[in-house]
Amino acid sequence: MIKKGNLYYPTKEFKEKAWVKNKAVYKNAQRDPKRFWADLAEELVWFKKWKKIFEHKPPYFKWFLGGKINITYNIFERNLAERKNKIALIWEPEPLEERPRILSYYDLYREVNRFANGLKKLGVKKGDRVGIYLPMIPEVIISMLACARIGAVHSVVFSAFSPQALRIRLQDTEAKILITADGYWRRGKVIPLKQNADKGIENTKVKKVIVVQRMGNKIPFKKGRDIWWEDVVKEQPDYCKPAIMDSEDILFILYTSGSTGKPKGCVHVCGGYSVQALWTGKLIFDWKDNDIFWSTSDMGWITGHTYSCYSPLLNGVTFVIFEGAPDWPKPDRWAQIIDKYGVTVFYTAPTAIRMFAKYGKEVLKGHKFETLRLLGSVGEPIDESAWQWYFKEIGKSRCPVVDTWWQTETGGILITSLPGIGPFRPAYTGLPFPGTRFEILDDKGKPTKPGQEGALVLLPPFVPSLLRRIYKNPKKYLNTYWSEYGKKIYFTSDAALRDKNGLIRIVGRLDDVIKIAGHRITTGELEAAINLHPSIAECAVVGIPDKIKGQVPVVFVILKKKIKNLKEVVVGQVLKEIGPIALPKEVYEVESLPKTRSGKIMRRILRRLFTGEELGDLSTLANPESVREIKKIIKIQKK
Ligand code: WT7
């Protein structure tokens, strides 16, 4: 890349080959965003074209009204003529000695159709919800696409989530079918997924459990309820007619942390999501026919859904999915995978980048990264030093780094500079994607000046892939996204600022979401999980900065009954209720928590007590003695 002041630009060679090289695209899109998206939507095959592009009945909105579509028809039938035997998917298992599985577009097409027919035979109908609790194996993608083929709504649950976390989600969707596996590899250990699934479906409506044989180990198997994947697809025909879906029919529900204990089911729909998935991948990752794309996200997150499934497939791109941990069995496993498949575009999270950097130069020895041409980052702010390391050590100062901002709610990337245009500035995520209207507002709802921090909001007509609702919870939808600045402005819950070039920097969340290694969790959800312990009276969780993970939780608990190994117990409680993604770093036993007069816990004070910052305004604090006590306790325990 070319450096000018604190900005970076793509080289002439990169620019010439890029899909978008002319800045005019921004102006054109801005003039009429609805027209812009409608033009992009034309690229897809619609069984019936939409009658109206956009309709707004705040806080609800629709895109491509009256349009009929099926995303799998656009992945397969639309692509097969040119790419029948092109590789779609490369699956890298965790064990080094195991052979990868490689599926062409035609292979995947047949697998999806057969499984779709199998689901139908089990009674799955259009609109039915199907739970998917699978590791990163090809069947996770086949399952999602088979659901989409017949118009069933998939709801993928991260395979490292605990049985309890699975149960809450299954109860909310009322899924009658769950697809899972007999286990998977994680850091050389077998994870007993089927056992977890069995626990998770207790007290749900699940009647059938489809089990993929990944390990071939012995697992509990309940006759009449459990059925092997092989038996579901056996003798099923290679073709299943795609369901005719309305643009606004649900494609999938994906849960994200809610402010209370209960996660929110983000509803994404068939039409708008397809348009966004097709185009953001193509223009942001600048995919060409010979690219090999690897996004390290698990399918349990939105990044997995959009960029390890729908977006590359819609674009006919070859991509890699990986079962294991990027630093196992050796710290350079991720680099080996890049070498092994000649990955050209690599997409990962700042946490992973900081971890790779921490392993030191040793890890990079023997890896030249010559195949790479573009790098991406997602999920949390990338600090300048991690950005520089990624850019220099992996990208060899040659590859543009697209820092991509988006959310489970937005379905696709909305802020990032385009690789053929730039500019790129470390720690700044970049420019809004063409056709999106962002604003940064102050407390009074007025646009801020460059350099001034405010709330990041999205203005009408929003984007085709923005969530339509929270499943079965209209109140939460209204309160979370459409209340801060009124029903016509989507509130992202992020604080941001803009530089004089219009590049956006994400400062952090304005709500109680913390991002642990890029994973999103609310302090409220963690607190609800910890409070379930019978000896715990009350607790408060705060996110504190961490060099590798970005943020980590620290817990303050008030006990009802003495607990011996307090930290172990609290960690165990989080493992049981949620899973290993959000394990507390420190646990403190306290007598009371700092609260306002109305009884709200002042988490800001707890956070600052821990980090040793100035406490700031204490005028609303009702119990100053609590602050003095906690200060002492932290001091003692830190020694
Ligand atoms: C939140 C959404 C969508 C991909 C995975 C995360 C933070 C996301 C960035 C970025 C700074 C970022 C925001 C956002 N975030 N990308 N490039 N720079 N912050 O999805 O779990 O729904 O979390 O992640 O705070 O609101 P998610």
XYZ file of C-alpha atoms and ligand atoms in Angstrom:
666
model
C 0.000 0.000 0.000
C 0.983 3.611 -0.383
C 1.291 5.808 2.695
C 0.328 9.486 2.649
C 0.507 11.117 6.087
C -1.469 8.874 8.409
C -3.520 7.364 5.576
C -2.868 4.353 3.385
C -4.056 3.811 -0.186
C -4.069 0.736 -2.445
C -1.356 0.499 -5.068
C -2.122 1.201 -8.709
C -1.957 -2.526 -9.533
C -4.426 -3.427 -6.807
C -6.747 -0.622 -7.755
C -6.788 -1.507 -11.436
C -7.995 -5.020 -10.746
C -10.453 -4.131 -7.988
C -14.218 -4.336 -8.485
C -14.640 -0.787 -7.263
C -12.009 1.801 -8.079
C -14.015 4.929 -8.676
C -15.091 7.097 -5.760
C -18.140 8.155 -7.756
C -19.929 5.045 -6.487
C -20.429 6.781 -3.134
C -22.052 9.878 -4.622
C -24.267 7.875 -6.946
C -25.466 5.632 -4.150
C -26.051 8.586 -1.845
C -28.308 10.306 -4.358
C -30.841 7.502 -4.198
C -29.965 4.663 -1.815
C -33.166 2.736 -2.585
C -32.383 2.769 -6.292
C -28.791 1.778 -5.521
C -29.861 -1.341 -3.588
C -32.555 -2.184 -6.130
C -29.949 -2.111 -8.903
C -27.775 -4.494 -6.887
C -30.774 -6.748 -6.218
C -31.255 -7.162 -9.979
C -28.167 -9.360 -10.023
C -30.051 -12.116 -8.185
C -32.621 -14.451 -9.733
C -36.103 -13.590 -8.464
C -38.955 -15.969 -9.186
C -41.074 -12.861 -9.157
C -39.789 -9.307 -9.110
C -40.659 -6.965 -6.244
C -43.403 -4.398 -6.671
C -42.034 -1.831 -4.271
C -38.433 -1.308 -3.178
C -38.953 -0.036 0.359
C -41.735 0.550 2.838
C -41.390 2.259 6.181
C -43.874 1.969 9.021
C -41.615 2.917 11.947
C -40.148 1.077 13.682
C -40.826 -1.540 11.012
C -39.642 -1.513 7.430
C -39.564 -3.872 4.459
C -37.456 -4.250 1.350
C -38.315 -5.624 -2.085
C -42.011 -6.023 -1.314
C -43.778 -8.731 -3.236
C -40.492 -10.229 -4.481
C -40.151 -14.027 -4.501
C -36.773 -15.635 -4.088
C -34.791 -18.606 -2.762
C -31.212 -18.007 -1.629
C -30.126 -21.580 -2.473
C -31.408 -21.188 -6.020
C -29.130 -18.170 -6.238
C -26.223 -20.110 -4.793
C -26.649 -23.202 -6.922
C -28.789 -22.934 -10.030
C -27.484 -19.417 -10.681
C -23.829 -20.483 -10.326
C -23.758 -24.072 -11.563
C -23.591 -23.364 -15.278
C -20.166 -21.789 -14.859
C -18.873 -23.442 -11.717
C -20.243 -26.957 -11.461
C -16.931 -28.580 -10.588
C -15.280 -25.611 -8.966
C -14.377 -26.154 -5.312
C -16.915 -24.514 -3.037
C -15.730 -25.655 0.317
C -12.469 -26.890 1.823
C -12.866 -28.366 5.273
C -9.742 -28.571 7.400
C -10.184 -30.926 10.373
C -8.345 -30.260 13.602
C -6.178 -33.432 13.654
C -3.202 -32.940 11.343
C -3.271 -36.551 10.197
C -6.919 -36.473 9.108
C -7.725 -35.773 5.459
C -9.544 -32.573 4.561
C -12.922 -32.793 2.837
C -13.327 -30.884 -0.369
C -16.735 -30.268 -1.913
C -17.395 -28.815 -5.343
C -20.427 -26.647 -6.031
C -22.102 -29.666 -7.619
C -21.228 -31.927 -4.644
C -22.645 -29.407 -2.216
C -25.743 -28.952 -4.363
C -26.519 -32.655 -4.227
C -25.806 -32.945 -0.497
C -28.073 -30.002 0.236
C -30.885 -31.324 -1.941
C -30.723 -34.796 -0.434
C -30.720 -33.505 3.104
C -33.530 -31.066 2.249
C -35.589 -34.019 1.009
C -34.709 -35.901 4.189
C -35.927 -33.014 6.341
C -39.152 -32.912 4.381
C -39.648 -36.595 4.949
C -39.279 -35.986 8.680
C -42.147 -33.537 8.387
C -40.276 -30.228 8.316
C -42.348 -27.587 6.543
C -41.908 -24.025 5.338
C -41.711 -21.682 8.316
C -40.772 -24.422 10.822
C -37.748 -23.639 12.980
C -34.827 -26.054 12.984
C -32.113 -25.948 15.639
C -28.532 -26.538 14.494
C -25.933 -27.364 17.163
C -22.958 -28.418 15.098
C -19.219 -27.804 15.086
C -17.332 -26.445 12.068
C -17.864 -29.387 9.728
C -19.401 -29.301 6.237
C -22.729 -30.576 7.596
C -23.311 -27.266 9.368
C -23.416 -25.541 5.990
C -25.409 -28.352 4.380
C -27.965 -28.115 7.195
C -28.393 -24.363 6.905
C -28.769 -24.506 3.129
C -31.160 -27.464 3.283
C -33.399 -25.456 5.604
C -33.223 -22.486 3.265
C -34.008 -24.763 0.321
C -37.365 -25.794 1.798
C -38.131 -22.502 3.544
C -37.511 -23.765 7.069
C -35.963 -21.247 9.474
C -32.571 -22.247 10.823
C -31.297 -21.225 14.179
C -27.650 -22.109 14.689
C -26.416 -22.352 18.265
C -22.661 -22.070 18.866
C -21.395 -25.589 19.615
C -19.389 -24.399 22.628
C -22.517 -23.010 24.278
C -23.655 -24.982 27.307
C -26.784 -27.182 27.364
C -28.574 -24.437 29.294
C -27.727 -21.825 26.676
C -28.931 -24.216 23.960
C -32.161 -24.850 25.844
C -33.117 -21.166 26.176
C -32.725 -20.738 22.426
C -34.641 -23.899 21.536
C -37.442 -22.905 23.867
C -37.708 -19.504 22.230
C -37.802 -20.831 18.651
C -39.938 -23.867 19.597
C -37.897 -25.974 17.192
C -39.088 -29.564 16.822
C -35.885 -30.769 15.217
C -32.281 -30.424 16.316
C -29.272 -31.277 14.174
C -26.133 -32.160 16.117
C -23.086 -34.449 16.018
C -21.484 -37.204 18.047
C -18.692 -34.835 19.021
C -15.805 -32.860 17.598
C -12.159 -32.110 18.202
C -11.020 -29.134 20.242
C -7.347 -28.832 21.212
C -6.871 -32.580 20.946
C -9.881 -33.391 23.119
C -13.208 -34.867 22.094
C -16.077 -32.542 22.961
C -19.148 -34.619 23.901
C -21.627 -32.626 21.866
C -24.379 -35.239 21.766
C -24.458 -35.494 25.544
C -24.747 -31.706 25.739
C -27.504 -31.739 23.130
C -29.427 -34.380 25.089
C -29.329 -32.165 28.165
C -30.159 -29.055 26.150
C -33.362 -30.444 24.654
C -34.902 -31.252 28.044
C -38.071 -29.174 28.465
C -38.178 -28.161 24.809
C -40.407 -29.177 21.913
C -37.632 -31.106 20.154
C -38.996 -34.447 18.945
C -36.236 -35.560 16.585
C -32.486 -35.291 16.880
C -30.436 -35.778 13.722
C -26.894 -36.875 14.555
C -23.897 -36.420 12.278
C -21.246 -39.063 12.764
C -18.114 -36.951 13.062
C -16.097 -38.961 15.589
C -17.466 -42.492 15.386
C -17.321 -42.692 19.194
C -19.885 -44.257 21.444
C -22.717 -41.905 22.343
C -26.106 -42.192 24.000
C -28.710 -42.811 21.309
C -32.422 -42.766 21.993
C -34.423 -44.999 19.705
C -37.357 -43.335 18.014
C -36.029 -39.866 18.789
C -32.463 -39.900 17.516
C -31.650 -40.588 13.905
C -28.306 -40.716 12.103
C -27.672 -38.168 9.367
C -26.795 -41.041 7.019
C -30.240 -42.522 7.500
C -31.909 -39.187 6.818
C -30.225 -38.767 3.432
C -30.256 -42.446 2.435
C -32.147 -43.006 -0.787
C -33.185 -39.377 -1.021
C -33.219 -37.961 -4.548
C -30.550 -35.479 -5.652
C -33.057 -32.776 -6.384
C -35.452 -30.872 -4.183
C -37.568 -28.076 -5.572
C -36.656 -24.765 -3.950
C -39.415 -23.211 -1.842
C -40.758 -19.959 -3.236
C -40.015 -17.484 -0.460
C -41.338 -13.991 -0.043
C -38.651 -11.317 0.334
C -39.821 -10.739 3.881
C -40.138 -14.395 4.928
C -37.674 -15.390 7.650
C -34.418 -16.959 6.481
C -32.898 -17.463 9.922
C -32.958 -16.484 13.563
C -29.642 -15.919 15.303
C -29.441 -15.123 18.982
C -27.286 -12.451 20.500
C -26.882 -11.439 24.128
C -29.747 -9.520 25.660
C -29.537 -6.959 28.447
C -31.326 -9.278 30.877
C -30.550 -12.984 31.112
C -32.468 -13.777 27.968
C -30.796 -13.629 24.546
C -32.501 -11.825 21.658
C -33.464 -13.687 18.496
C -32.450 -11.469 15.574
C -34.740 -12.139 12.637
C -33.196 -11.980 9.159
C -35.262 -12.269 5.995
C -34.783 -13.904 2.599
C -34.701 -10.989 0.148
C -32.710 -8.218 1.778
C -30.191 -10.534 3.386
C -29.431 -12.206 0.030
C -28.724 -8.854 -1.605
C -26.428 -7.709 1.186
C -24.619 -11.035 1.462
C -23.967 -11.156 -2.271
C -22.613 -7.642 -2.633
C -20.754 -6.876 0.569
C -18.537 -9.954 0.163
C -17.872 -9.258 -3.466
C -16.965 -5.586 -3.102
C -15.279 -5.607 0.311
C -13.218 -8.780 -0.102
C -12.901 -8.011 -3.807
C -13.467 -11.668 -4.659
C -12.360 -12.938 -8.041
C -12.806 -16.415 -9.417
C -9.366 -17.612 -8.308
C -9.517 -16.357 -4.732
C -9.318 -18.661 -1.724
C -11.106 -17.047 1.180
C -10.779 -17.945 4.832
C -12.834 -16.413 7.605
C -11.904 -17.870 10.993
C -15.273 -17.247 12.642
C -17.400 -20.100 13.913
C -20.804 -20.656 12.302
C -22.416 -19.866 15.637
C -21.872 -16.142 15.023
C -23.219 -13.851 12.334
C -19.748 -13.619 10.774
C -19.936 -17.366 10.199
C -23.412 -17.162 8.661
C -22.626 -14.377 6.251
C -18.952 -14.836 5.374
C -18.388 -18.573 5.945
C -21.561 -19.583 4.194
C -23.949 -17.344 2.297
C -21.724 -14.613 0.901
C -18.899 -16.717 -0.592
C -21.396 -19.261 -1.918
C -23.581 -16.640 -3.595
C -20.423 -15.336 -5.238
C -19.205 -18.747 -6.367
C -16.015 -18.341 -4.337
C -13.833 -21.117 -2.877
C -13.521 -20.873 0.885
C -11.990 -22.696 3.834
C -13.629 -23.703 7.091
C -11.604 -25.035 10.019
C -12.722 -27.269 12.850
C -10.071 -26.470 15.424
C -8.324 -23.702 17.320
C -5.988 -21.488 15.273
C -3.026 -22.116 17.602
C -3.356 -25.869 17.954
C -1.362 -28.158 17.989
C 1.277 -25.452 17.346
C 0.922 -21.670 17.545
C 1.323 -21.372 13.762
C -1.524 -23.685 12.758
C -3.385 -20.734 11.178
C -0.304 -19.820 9.130
C 0.041 -23.435 8.022
C -3.538 -23.386 6.775
C -2.907 -20.189 4.821
C 0.129 -21.860 3.220
C -1.534 -25.212 2.656
C -4.451 -23.871 0.639
C -2.844 -20.719 -0.717
C -5.367 -18.488 1.012
C -5.611 -15.123 -0.757
C -8.062 -13.258 1.468
C -7.914 -13.757 5.239
C -10.540 -12.486 7.685
C -10.118 -12.693 11.449
C -10.612 -10.857 14.744
C -8.236 -8.493 16.577
C -8.050 -10.935 19.480
C -6.578 -13.584 17.189
C -4.186 -11.030 15.697
C -2.952 -9.953 19.154
C -2.547 -13.595 20.140
C -0.496 -14.384 17.010
C 1.641 -11.312 17.667
C 2.223 -12.349 21.263
C 3.609 -15.731 20.213
C 6.482 -13.741 18.696
C 8.572 -13.887 15.535
C 9.236 -17.625 15.976
C 5.712 -18.321 14.745
C 6.231 -16.451 11.507
C 9.412 -18.319 10.599
C 8.980 -20.314 7.417
C 5.790 -18.522 6.432
C 6.072 -15.957 3.679
C 2.351 -15.335 3.175
C 2.990 -14.795 -0.518
C -0.493 -15.840 -1.586
C -2.277 -13.245 0.536
C -3.540 -10.120 -1.196
C -6.123 -8.755 1.218
C -6.680 -8.887 4.989
C -9.782 -8.233 7.058
C -10.550 -7.592 10.703
C -13.879 -7.805 12.543
C -15.670 -7.895 15.855
C -13.972 -5.332 18.082
C -11.866 -2.229 17.699
C -8.408 -3.000 16.334
C -5.788 -0.898 18.099
C -3.005 0.758 16.141
C -0.294 -1.690 17.219
C -2.301 -4.803 16.308
C -3.191 -3.162 12.996
C 0.477 -2.413 12.247
C 1.548 -5.937 13.148
C -1.147 -7.469 10.940
C -0.328 -5.112 8.094
C 3.463 -5.549 8.252
C 4.067 -9.107 9.479
C 1.219 -10.884 7.706
C 0.352 -8.543 4.867
C 4.024 -7.597 4.321
C 2.878 -3.978 3.847
C 1.406 -5.132 0.554
C -2.164 -6.141 1.460
C -4.897 -3.622 2.224
C -6.470 -4.196 5.645
C -10.240 -3.829 5.645
C -11.422 -3.239 9.199
C -15.094 -4.125 8.981
C -17.753 -2.845 11.383
C -21.115 -4.519 11.645
C -23.383 -6.359 14.062
C -25.491 -9.504 14.374
C -28.371 -7.126 13.721
C -27.027 -5.675 10.474
C -26.480 -9.062 8.787
C -23.597 -7.769 6.682
C -20.645 -5.389 6.826
C -21.731 -1.736 6.850
C -18.606 0.267 7.558
C -15.203 -0.289 5.965
C -13.154 1.426 3.311
C -13.297 -0.417 -0.012
C -9.979 -2.102 -0.852
C -9.585 -0.547 -4.306
C -10.276 2.976 -3.042
C -9.258 3.373 0.596
C -8.199 5.347 2.466
C -7.198 3.143 5.364
C -6.215 4.535 8.704
C -5.095 2.312 11.585
C -7.703 2.125 14.383
C -10.348 3.664 12.099
C -12.816 1.245 10.606
C -13.337 3.362 7.500
C -16.127 4.789 5.364
C -19.777 3.720 5.364
C -20.534 1.211 2.597
C -22.112 2.937 -0.436
C -25.863 3.312 -0.010
C -25.738 3.457 3.804
C -26.402 6.654 5.731
C -24.663 6.845 9.082
C -24.643 9.769 11.465
C -22.896 10.388 14.768
C -25.168 12.234 17.186
C -24.552 14.110 20.425
C -26.787 13.883 23.541
C -29.256 16.275 22.010
C -29.500 14.323 18.789
C -27.433 16.828 16.771
C -24.738 15.652 14.344
C -21.273 15.907 15.860
C -18.265 17.675 14.347
C -15.176 15.785 13.173
C -13.227 14.475 16.148
C -16.198 14.710 18.490
C -17.533 11.503 20.009
C -21.207 10.583 19.810
C -23.707 7.799 19.203
C -23.490 5.947 15.922
C -26.882 5.690 14.212
C -28.188 4.450 10.878
C -30.746 6.537 8.989
C -33.564 5.472 6.639
C -33.780 3.575 4.381
C -31.276 1.633 6.529
C -30.028 -1.409 4.597
C -31.831 -4.409 3.112
C -30.252 -6.818 5.609
C -30.992 -5.004 8.874
C -32.899 -7.219 11.321
C -36.696 -6.996 10.951
C -37.584 -7.794 14.526
C -36.625 -9.667 17.642
C -38.331 -13.011 17.569
C -41.487 -12.884 19.669
C -40.414 -9.702 21.444
C -41.644 -6.471 19.793
C -41.105 -4.461 22.970
C -37.429 -5.328 23.142
C -37.051 -4.480 19.451
C -38.566 -1.054 19.964
C -36.673 -0.312 23.167
C -33.271 -1.507 22.051
C -33.020 -0.006 18.595
C -35.744 2.582 18.062
C -36.118 4.529 21.280
C -32.928 6.468 21.874
C -33.463 8.860 18.938
C -37.038 7.998 17.971
C -38.666 5.359 15.849
C -37.026 6.389 12.600
C -33.393 6.181 13.660
C -31.616 2.869 14.237
C -29.431 3.159 17.318
C -26.364 0.904 17.034
C -25.404 1.191 20.731
C -21.854 2.077 19.653
C -19.992 5.284 20.365
C -17.995 6.600 17.421
C -16.261 9.613 15.926
C -15.299 10.750 12.473
C -12.027 12.242 11.258
C -11.898 15.075 8.746
C -11.808 12.569 5.879
C -15.067 11.045 7.061
C -13.401 7.857 8.317
C -15.259 6.422 11.290
C -13.590 5.244 14.448
C -15.566 2.949 16.724
C -14.943 3.912 20.320
C -16.933 1.170 22.060
C -20.357 0.171 23.289
C -22.695 2.583 25.029
C -24.719 -0.204 26.635
C -23.643 -3.019 28.943
C -22.297 -5.228 26.160
C -18.713 -6.388 26.621
C -16.645 -7.999 23.913
C -14.511 -10.837 25.175
C -12.210 -12.026 22.400
C -14.732 -10.500 20.010
C -17.598 -12.500 21.526
C -20.530 -10.400 22.520
C -22.071 -10.785 25.914
C -23.911 -8.425 28.208
C -22.906 -7.953 31.796
C -26.607 -8.519 32.585
C -26.566 -11.967 31.024
C -23.452 -12.945 32.975
C -24.942 -11.584 36.191
C -28.173 -13.536 35.659
C -26.135 -16.719 35.154
C -24.028 -16.159 38.287
C -27.023 -15.162 40.419
C -28.559 -18.583 39.806
C -26.056 -20.049 42.263
C -27.870 -20.765 45.543
C -25.146 -19.245 47.740
C -24.924 -16.006 45.805
C -27.175 -13.128 46.790
C -26.247 -10.577 44.163
C -23.432 -9.757 41.790
C -22.148 -7.160 39.372
C -20.029 -7.844 36.299
C -17.855 -5.280 34.554
C -15.678 -5.537 31.463
C -12.097 -4.420 31.966
C -9.435 -3.957 29.274
C -7.238 -6.939 28.433
C -4.138 -6.943 26.230
C -5.133 -10.011 24.202
C -8.876 -10.444 24.542
C -9.814 -6.776 24.347
C -12.052 -7.047 27.379
C -12.527 -9.601 30.155
C -15.184 -9.847 32.864
C -14.483 -9.108 36.512
C -17.129 -10.122 39.045
C -18.140 -8.641 42.409
C -20.368 -10.906 44.468
C -22.367 -10.599 47.642
C -22.757 -13.994 49.288
C -25.676 -15.535 51.140
C -23.551 -18.400 52.353
C -19.785 -18.766 52.516
C -18.239 -20.335 49.400
C -14.828 -21.971 49.671
C -13.274 -21.676 46.239
C -15.202 -18.625 45.202
C -13.478 -18.020 41.875
C -13.766 -21.653 40.822
C -17.428 -21.735 41.721
C -18.253 -18.554 39.815
C -16.273 -19.726 36.786
C -18.097 -23.057 36.990
C -21.408 -21.274 37.119
C -20.603 -19.343 33.922
C -19.424 -22.537 32.218
C -22.646 -24.256 33.157
C -25.051 -21.536 32.141
C -23.262 -20.047 29.132
C -20.065 -21.787 28.085
C -16.330 -21.121 27.977
C -16.449 -17.852 26.004
C -16.898 -15.502 28.946
C -14.910 -16.820 31.886
C -14.306 -14.221 34.621
C -10.749 -13.075 35.186
C -11.194 -12.049 38.815
C -13.893 -12.574 41.405
C -14.222 -10.395 44.533
C -16.398 -11.016 47.526
C -17.908 -7.749 48.754
C -20.402 -6.622 51.417
C -22.325 -4.268 49.144
C -22.291 -2.845 45.634
C -22.146 0.853 44.754
C -25.671 1.893 43.806
C -27.639 4.942 42.849
C -30.493 6.089 45.054
C -32.902 4.315 42.745
C -30.971 1.076 43.305
C -29.071 0.774 40.023
C -25.609 -0.739 40.276
C -22.956 1.807 39.261
C -20.744 -0.445 37.161
C -18.651 2.488 36.005
C -17.386 2.902 39.570
C -16.535 -0.794 39.889
C -14.658 -0.718 36.608
C -12.661 2.314 37.618
C -11.953 0.929 41.067
C -10.434 -2.084 39.351
C -8.387 -0.185 36.783
C -7.401 2.517 39.265
C -8.797 5.395 37.209
C -10.393 8.570 38.612
C -13.869 7.661 39.829
C -15.512 10.728 38.295
C -18.893 12.117 39.298
C -20.138 10.427 42.489
C -23.119 12.701 43.135
C -25.694 9.985 42.415
C -23.969 7.396 44.602
C -26.135 6.354 47.558
C -23.596 4.298 49.554
C -20.062 5.742 49.539
C -18.958 3.265 52.224
C -19.287 0.505 49.612
C -16.699 2.223 47.427
C -14.218 2.453 50.302
C -14.685 -1.210 51.175
C -14.281 -2.465 47.583
C -11.191 -0.330 47.096
C -9.555 -2.058 50.044
C -10.561 -5.539 48.904
C -9.171 -5.028 45.414
C -5.931 -3.721 46.861
C -5.512 -6.750 49.130
C -6.377 -9.322 46.476
C -4.137 -7.713 43.853
C -1.146 -8.219 46.151
C -20.525 -5.156 18.005
C -21.400 -6.170 17.316
C -20.554 -8.440 13.084
C -19.385 -9.152 13.290
C -19.129 -9.695 14.640
C -19.605 -8.874 15.783
C -18.341 -4.354 17.772
C -17.864 -5.148 15.436
C -16.171 -3.915 14.899
C -15.065 -3.225 14.338
C -14.942 -1.966 16.307
C -16.583 -3.559 16.196
C -19.293 -3.194 17.903
C -20.618 -3.778 17.434
N -17.629 -4.355 16.502
N -16.977 -4.897 14.469
N -14.585 -3.504 13.122
N -14.476 -2.261 15.087
N -15.966 -2.591 16.890
O -20.998 -8.900 15.877
O -21.263 -9.862 18.154
O -23.166 -8.638 17.012
O -21.164 -7.423 17.900
O -19.152 -5.525 17.858
O -19.366 -2.812 19.234
O -21.749 -3.091 17.899
P -21.708 -8.756 17.256
